[in-house]
PDB file of N, CA and C in Angstrom:
ATOM      1  N   MET E   1     -62.595  31.133 -74.962  1.00 48.00           N
ATOM      2  CA  MET E   1     -61.631  30.437 -74.685  1.00 48.00           C
ATOM      3  C   MET E   1     -60.361  30.444 -75.574  1.00 48.00           C
ATOM      4  N   ASP E   2     -59.195  30.607 -75.303  1.00 56.00           N
ATOM      5  CA  ASP E   2     -58.057  30.701 -76.102  1.00 56.00           C
ATOM      6  C   ASP E   2     -57.920  28.996 -76.397  1.00 56.00           C
ATOM      7  N   ASP E   3     -57.132  28.690 -77.662  1.00 61.00           N
ATOM      8  CA  ASP E   3     -56.936  27.446 -78.035  1.00 61.00           C
ATOM      9  C   ASP E   3     -55.605  26.814 -77.284  1.00 61.00           C
ATOM     10  N   GLU E   4     -54.840  27.675 -76.741  1.00 75.00           N
ATOM     11  CA  GLU E   4     -53.616  27.240 -76.213  1.00 75.00           C
ATOM     12  C   GLU E   4     -53.524  26.721 -74.857  1.00 75.00           C
ATOM     13  N   GLU E   5     -53.088  25.572 -74.722  1.00 80.00           N
ATOM     14  CA  GLU E   5     -53.125  24.595 -73.594  1.00 80.00           C
ATOM     15  C   GLU E   5     -52.510  25.325 -72.434  1.00 80.00           C
ATOM     16  N   LEU E   6     -53.394  24.712 -71.513  1.00 78.00           N
ATOM     17  CA  LEU E   6     -52.900  25.391 -70.444  1.00 78.00           C
ATOM     18  C   LEU E   6     -51.917  24.514 -69.558  1.00 78.00           C
ATOM     19  N   VAL E   7     -50.912  24.864 -68.657  1.00 79.00           N
ATOM     20  CA  VAL E   7     -49.810  24.467 -68.089  1.00 79.00           C
ATOM     21  C   VAL E   7     -49.855  24.725 -66.562  1.00 79.00           C
ATOM     22  N   ASP E   8     -49.718  23.669 -65.884  1.00 84.00           N
ATOM     23  CA  ASP E   8     -49.614  23.933 -64.468  1.00 84.00           C
ATOM     24  C   ASP E   8     -48.494  24.515 -64.038  1.00 84.00           C
ATOM     25  N   GLN E   9     -48.522  25.737 -63.762  1.00 86.00           N
ATOM     26  CA  GLN E   9     -47.582  26.647 -63.336  1.00 86.00           C
ATOM     27  C   GLN E   9     -46.935  26.025 -61.988  1.00 86.00           C
ATOM     28  N   LYS E  10     -47.768  25.403 -61.071  1.00 89.00           N
ATOM     29  CA  LYS E  10     -46.988  25.218 -59.758  1.00 89.00           C
ATOM     30  C   LYS E  10     -46.003  24.041 -59.970  1.00 89.00           C
ATOM     31  N   LYS E  11     -46.593  23.031 -61.067  1.00 91.00           N
ATOM     32  CA  LYS E  11     -45.166  22.151 -61.017  1.00 91.00           C
ATOM     33  C   LYS E  11     -43.968  22.512 -61.707  1.00 91.00           C
ATOM     34  N   TYR E  12     -44.077  23.386 -62.512  1.00 91.00           N
ATOM     35  CA  TYR E  12     -42.979  24.137 -63.150  1.00 91.00           C
ATOM     36  C   TYR E  12     -42.197  25.121 -62.247  1.00 91.00           C
ATOM     37  N   LEU E  13     -42.914  25.758 -61.466  1.00 93.00           N
ATOM     38  CA  LEU E  13     -42.172  26.277 -60.279  1.00 93.00           C
ATOM     39  C   LEU E  13     -41.414  25.431 -59.283  1.00 93.00           C
ATOM     40  N   GLU E  14     -42.030  24.522 -58.997  1.00 94.00           N
ATOM     41  CA  GLU E  14     -41.682  23.492 -58.422  1.00 94.00           C
ATOM     42  C   GLU E  14     -40.225  23.008 -58.545  1.00 94.00           C
ATOM     43  N   GLU E  15     -40.270  22.614 -60.107  1.00 95.00           N
ATOM     44  CA  GLU E  15     -38.812  22.041 -60.396  1.00 95.00           C
ATOM     45  C   GLU E  15     -37.904  23.425 -60.270  1.00 95.00           C
ATOM     46  N   ARG E  16     -38.320  24.530 -60.636  1.00 95.00           N
ATOM     47  CA  ARG E  16     -37.233  25.857 -60.442  1.00 95.00           C
ATOM     48  C   ARG E  16     -36.941  25.860 -59.233  1.00 95.00           C
ATOM     49  N   CYS E  17     -37.751  25.728 -58.052  1.00 95.00           N
ATOM     50  CA  CYS E  17     -37.325  25.992 -56.652  1.00 95.00           C
ATOM     51  C   CYS E  17     -36.642  24.750 -56.134  1.00 95.00           C
ATOM     52  N   LYS E  18     -36.249  23.812 -56.687  1.00 95.00           N
ATOM     53  CA  LYS E  18     -35.942  22.768 -56.090  1.00 95.00           C
ATOM     54  C   LYS E  18     -34.185  22.980 -55.949  1.00 95.00           C
ATOM     55  N   PRO E  19     -33.475  23.524 -56.461  1.00 96.00           N
ATOM     56  CA  PRO E  19     -31.962  24.018 -56.257  1.00 96.00           C
ATOM     57  C   PRO E  19     -32.185  24.749 -55.153  1.00 96.00           C
ATOM     58  N   GLN E  20     -32.939  25.465 -54.600  1.00 96.00           N
ATOM     59  CA  GLN E  20     -32.980  26.088 -53.554  1.00 96.00           C
ATOM     60  C   GLN E  20     -33.222  25.642 -52.219  1.00 96.00           C
ATOM     61  N   CYS E  21     -33.545  24.322 -52.246  1.00 97.00           N
ATOM     62  CA  CYS E  21     -33.929  23.629 -51.197  1.00 97.00           C
ATOM     63  C   CYS E  21     -32.738  22.374 -50.879  1.00 97.00           C
ATOM     64  N   VAL E  22     -31.728  22.564 -51.636  1.00 97.00           N
ATOM     65  CA  VAL E  22     -30.671  21.518 -51.474  1.00 97.00           C
ATOM     66  C   VAL E  22     -30.368  21.072 -50.290  1.00 97.00           C
ATOM     67  N   LYS E  23     -30.312  21.871 -49.381  1.00 97.00           N
ATOM     68  CA  LYS E  23     -29.945  21.577 -47.828  1.00 97.00           C
ATOM     69  C   LYS E  23     -31.128  20.642 -47.367  1.00 97.00           C
ATOM     70  N   SER E  24     -32.100  21.131 -47.525  1.00 97.00           N
ATOM     71  CA  SER E  24     -33.345  20.050 -46.919  1.00 97.00           C
ATOM     72  C   SER E  24     -33.387  18.824 -47.555  1.00 97.00           C
ATOM     73  N   LEU E  25     -33.163  18.727 -49.116  1.00 97.00           N
ATOM     74  CA  LEU E  25     -33.234  17.370 -49.460  1.00 97.00           C
ATOM     75  C   LEU E  25     -31.952  16.513 -49.317  1.00 97.00           C
ATOM     76  N   TYR E  26     -30.684  17.287 -48.856  1.00 98.00           N
ATOM     77  CA  TYR E  26     -29.648  16.638 -48.434  1.00 98.00           C
ATOM     78  C   TYR E  26     -29.587  15.774 -46.870  1.00 98.00           C
ATOM     79  N   GLU E  27     -30.537  16.548 -46.245  1.00 97.00           N
ATOM     80  CA  GLU E  27     -30.899  16.370 -44.807  1.00 97.00           C
ATOM     81  C   GLU E  27     -31.944  15.138 -44.814  1.00 97.00           C
ATOM     82  N   TYR E  28     -32.594  15.004 -45.730  1.00 97.00           N
ATOM     83  CA  TYR E  28     -33.638  13.981 -45.868  1.00 97.00           C
ATOM     84  C   TYR E  28     -33.040  12.669 -46.453  1.00 97.00           C
ATOM     85  N   GLU E  29     -32.180  12.954 -47.618  1.00 97.00           N
ATOM     86  CA  GLU E  29     -31.408  11.652 -48.189  1.00 97.00           C
ATOM     87  C   GLU E  29     -30.587  11.216 -46.965  1.00 97.00           C
ATOM     88  N   LYS E  30     -29.988  11.971 -46.301  1.00 96.00           N
ATOM     89  CA  LYS E  30     -29.057  11.370 -45.219  1.00 96.00           C
ATOM     90  C   LYS E  30     -29.627  10.436 -44.248  1.00 96.00           C
ATOM     91  N   CYS E  31     -31.094  10.831 -43.872  1.00 95.00           N
ATOM     92  CA  CYS E  31     -31.958  10.167 -42.938  1.00 95.00           C
ATOM     93  C   CYS E  31     -32.403   9.075 -43.631  1.00 95.00           C
ATOM     94  N   VAL E  32     -32.730   8.838 -44.974  1.00 95.00           N
ATOM     95  CA  VAL E  32     -33.191   7.573 -45.703  1.00 95.00           C
ATOM     96  C   VAL E  32     -31.973   6.559 -45.533  1.00 95.00           C
ATOM     97  N   LYS E  33     -30.835   6.910 -45.672  1.00 94.00           N
ATOM     98  CA  LYS E  33     -30.000   5.990 -45.787  1.00 94.00           C
ATOM     99  C   LYS E  33     -29.668   5.683 -44.382  1.00 94.00           C
ATOM    100  N   ARG E  34     -29.803   6.356 -43.283  1.00 92.00           N
ATOM    101  CA  ARG E  34     -29.656   6.263 -42.001  1.00 92.00           C
ATOM    102  C   ARG E  34     -30.596   5.093 -41.611  1.00 92.00           C
ATOM    103  N   VAL E  35     -31.789   5.247 -41.865  1.00 93.00           N
ATOM    104  CA  VAL E  35     -33.001   4.377 -41.130  1.00 93.00           C
ATOM    105  C   VAL E  35     -33.382   3.214 -42.331  1.00 93.00           C
ATOM    106  N   GLU E  36     -32.714   3.071 -43.717  1.00 90.00           N
ATOM    107  CA  GLU E  36     -32.970   1.971 -44.711  1.00 90.00           C
ATOM    108  C   GLU E  36     -32.842   0.500 -43.789  1.00 90.00           C
ATOM    109  N   ASN E  37     -31.724   0.372 -42.932  1.00 84.00           N
ATOM    110  CA  ASN E  37     -31.696  -0.863 -42.342  1.00 84.00           C
ATOM    111  C   ASN E  37     -32.462  -1.045 -41.267  1.00 84.00           C
ATOM    112  N   ASP E  38     -33.399  -0.402 -40.847  1.00 83.00           N
ATOM    113  CA  ASP E  38     -34.137  -0.236 -39.604  1.00 83.00           C
ATOM    114  C   ASP E  38     -35.349  -1.496 -39.907  1.00 83.00           C
ATOM    115  N   ASP E  39     -35.188  -2.615 -39.206  1.00 82.00           N
ATOM    116  CA  ASP E  39     -36.033  -3.726 -39.424  1.00 82.00           C
ATOM    117  C   ASP E  39     -37.193  -3.416 -38.294  1.00 82.00           C
ATOM    118  N   THR E  40     -37.455  -2.620 -37.283  1.00 85.00           N
ATOM    119  CA  THR E  40     -38.571  -2.358 -36.423  1.00 85.00           C
ATOM    120  C   THR E  40     -39.327  -1.573 -36.972  1.00 85.00           C
ATOM    121  N   GLY E  41     -38.945  -0.577 -38.082  1.00 78.00           N
ATOM    122  CA  GLY E  41     -40.286   0.102 -38.631  1.00 78.00           C
ATOM    123  C   GLY E  41     -40.547   1.333 -37.786  1.00 78.00           C
ATOM    124  N   HIS E  42     -39.798   1.757 -37.035  1.00 86.00           N
ATOM    125  CA  HIS E  42     -40.078   2.741 -35.921  1.00 86.00           C
ATOM    126  C   HIS E  42     -39.500   3.943 -36.455  1.00 86.00           C
ATOM    127  N   LYS E  43     -38.364   3.893 -37.256  1.00 89.00           N
ATOM    128  CA  LYS E  43     -37.276   5.003 -37.586  1.00 89.00           C
ATOM    129  C   LYS E  43     -37.962   5.591 -38.893  1.00 89.00           C
ATOM    130  N   HIS E  44     -38.042   6.661 -39.060  1.00 93.00           N
ATOM    131  CA  HIS E  44     -38.707   7.570 -40.294  1.00 93.00           C
ATOM    132  C   HIS E  44     -38.209   8.759 -40.635  1.00 93.00           C
ATOM    133  N   CYS E  45     -38.402   9.108 -41.728  1.00 95.00           N
ATOM    134  CA  CYS E  45     -37.760  10.613 -42.104  1.00 95.00           C
ATOM    135  C   CYS E  45     -38.947  11.629 -42.442  1.00 95.00           C
ATOM    136  N   THR E  46     -40.117  11.375 -41.739  1.00 96.00           N
ATOM    137  CA  THR E  46     -41.292  12.127 -42.280  1.00 96.00           C
ATOM    138  C   THR E  46     -40.832  13.641 -41.943  1.00 96.00           C
ATOM    139  N   GLY E  47     -40.410  14.065 -40.970  1.00 96.00           N
ATOM    140  CA  GLY E  47     -39.856  15.251 -40.484  1.00 96.00           C
ATOM    141  C   GLY E  47     -38.984  16.114 -41.710  1.00 96.00           C
ATOM    142  N   GLN E  48     -37.885  15.284 -42.038  1.00 97.00           N
ATOM    143  CA  GLN E  48     -37.114  15.765 -43.069  1.00 97.00           C
ATOM    144  C   GLN E  48     -37.718  16.113 -44.492  1.00 97.00           C
ATOM    145  N   TYR E  49     -38.739  14.909 -44.869  1.00 97.00           N
ATOM    146  CA  TYR E  49     -39.440  15.078 -45.926  1.00 97.00           C
ATOM    147  C   TYR E  49     -40.361  16.188 -45.843  1.00 97.00           C
ATOM    148  N   PHE E  50     -41.177  16.712 -44.689  1.00 98.00           N
ATOM    149  CA  PHE E  50     -41.756  17.588 -44.817  1.00 98.00           C
ATOM    150  C   PHE E  50     -41.095  19.090 -44.990  1.00 98.00           C
ATOM    151  N   ASP E  51     -39.886  18.821 -44.124  1.00 97.00           N
ATOM    152  CA  ASP E  51     -39.021  20.336 -44.098  1.00 97.00           C
ATOM    153  C   ASP E  51     -38.613  20.734 -45.754  1.00 97.00           C
ATOM    154  N   TYR E  52     -38.383  19.606 -46.407  1.00 97.00           N
ATOM    155  CA  TYR E  52     -37.998  19.805 -47.741  1.00 97.00           C
ATOM    156  C   TYR E  52     -38.794  20.326 -48.744  1.00 97.00           C
ATOM    157  N   TRP E  53     -40.214  19.702 -48.548  1.00 97.00           N
ATOM    158  CA  TRP E  53     -41.365  20.355 -49.359  1.00 97.00           C
ATOM    159  C   TRP E  53     -41.994  21.521 -48.653  1.00 97.00           C
ATOM    160  N   SER E  54     -41.921  21.974 -47.622  1.00 97.00           N
ATOM    161  CA  SER E  54     -41.876  23.037 -46.779  1.00 97.00           C
ATOM    162  C   SER E  54     -41.308  24.092 -47.649  1.00 97.00           C
ATOM    163  N   CYS E  55     -39.894  23.909 -47.684  1.00 97.00           N
ATOM    164  CA  CYS E  55     -39.185  24.816 -48.278  1.00 97.00           C
ATOM    165  C   CYS E  55     -39.431  25.253 -49.994  1.00 97.00           C
ATOM    166  N   ILE E  56     -39.904  23.996 -50.671  1.00 97.00           N
ATOM    167  CA  ILE E  56     -40.268  24.303 -51.936  1.00 97.00           C
ATOM    168  C   ILE E  56     -41.564  25.219 -51.908  1.00 97.00           C
ATOM    169  N   ASP E  57     -42.486  24.792 -51.159  1.00 96.00           N
ATOM    170  CA  ASP E  57     -43.730  25.510 -51.054  1.00 96.00           C
ATOM    171  C   ASP E  57     -43.487  26.918 -50.761  1.00 96.00           C
ATOM    172  N   LYS E  58     -42.636  27.384 -50.195  1.00 96.00           N
ATOM    173  CA  LYS E  58     -42.587  28.799 -49.563  1.00 96.00           C
ATOM    174  C   LYS E  58     -42.003  29.289 -50.824  1.00 96.00           C
ATOM    175  N   CYS E  59     -40.835  28.739 -51.350  1.00 95.00           N
ATOM    176  CA  CYS E  59     -40.591  29.301 -52.770  1.00 95.00           C
ATOM    177  C   CYS E  59     -41.407  29.511 -53.766  1.00 95.00           C
ATOM    178  N   VAL E  60     -42.159  28.692 -54.018  1.00 95.00           N
ATOM    179  CA  VAL E  60     -43.123  28.418 -55.170  1.00 95.00           C
ATOM    180  C   VAL E  60     -44.262  29.533 -54.863  1.00 95.00           C
ATOM    181  N   ALA E  61     -44.805  29.451 -53.407  1.00 93.00           N
ATOM    182  CA  ALA E  61     -45.891  30.450 -53.163  1.00 93.00           C
ATOM    183  C   ALA E  61     -45.474  32.209 -53.492  1.00 93.00           C
ATOM    184  N   ALA E  62     -44.171  32.326 -53.404  1.00 87.00           N
ATOM    185  CA  ALA E  62     -44.007  33.876 -53.624  1.00 87.00           C
ATOM    186  C   ALA E  62     -44.133  34.246 -55.076  1.00 87.00           C
ATOM    187  N   LYS E  63     -43.757  32.995 -55.854  1.00 88.00           N
ATOM    188  CA  LYS E  63     -43.922  33.343 -57.438  1.00 88.00           C
ATOM    189  C   LYS E  63     -45.084  32.626 -58.412  1.00 88.00           C
ATOM    190  N   LEU E  64     -45.974  31.972 -57.602  1.00 85.00           N
ATOM    191  CA  LEU E  64     -46.989  31.379 -57.795  1.00 85.00           C
ATOM    192  C   LEU E  64     -48.191  32.479 -58.359  1.00 85.00           C
ATOM    193  N   PHE E  65     -48.692  33.143 -57.276  1.00 82.00           N
ATOM    194  CA  PHE E  65     -49.827  34.040 -57.149  1.00 82.00           C
ATOM    195  C   PHE E  65     -49.465  35.097 -58.401  1.00 82.00           C
ATOM    196  N   LYS E  66     -48.276  35.365 -58.530  1.00 80.00           N
ATOM    197  CA  LYS E  66     -47.820  36.318 -59.695  1.00 80.00           C
ATOM    198  C   LYS E  66     -48.410  36.005 -61.136  1.00 80.00           C
ATOM    199  N   GLU E  67     -48.131  34.528 -61.285  1.00 70.00           N
ATOM    200  CA  GLU E  67     -48.563  34.001 -62.512  1.00 70.00           C
ATOM    201  C   GLU E  67     -50.134  33.610 -62.635  1.00 70.00           C
ATOM    202  N   LEU E  68     -51.054  33.590 -61.466  1.00 70.00           N
ATOM    203  CA  LEU E  68     -52.620  33.408 -61.801  1.00 70.00           C
ATOM    204  C   LEU E  68     -53.151  34.497 -62.279  1.00 70.00           C
ATOM    205  N   LYS E  69     -54.011  34.227 -62.925  1.00 62.00           N
ATOM    206  CA  LYS E  69     -54.715  35.278 -64.051  1.00 62.00           C
ATOM    207  C   LYS E  69     -56.141  35.525 -63.161  1.00 62.00           C
TER     208      LYS E  69
END
């Protein structure tokens, strides 16, 4: 085994992909502001949250498998 420390490439690639998903992040943040005063607890931003992470996952998947040994 090599003595070099292993780095989680997925986390690194997620950070690099975030700028490509700004539109989804903006939509999520707009939703959060819209529902923050909801006292009923019925409103949520789950869809926007998953849209944002789906965008990041698609970006990462294209690059991650090239990095795996």
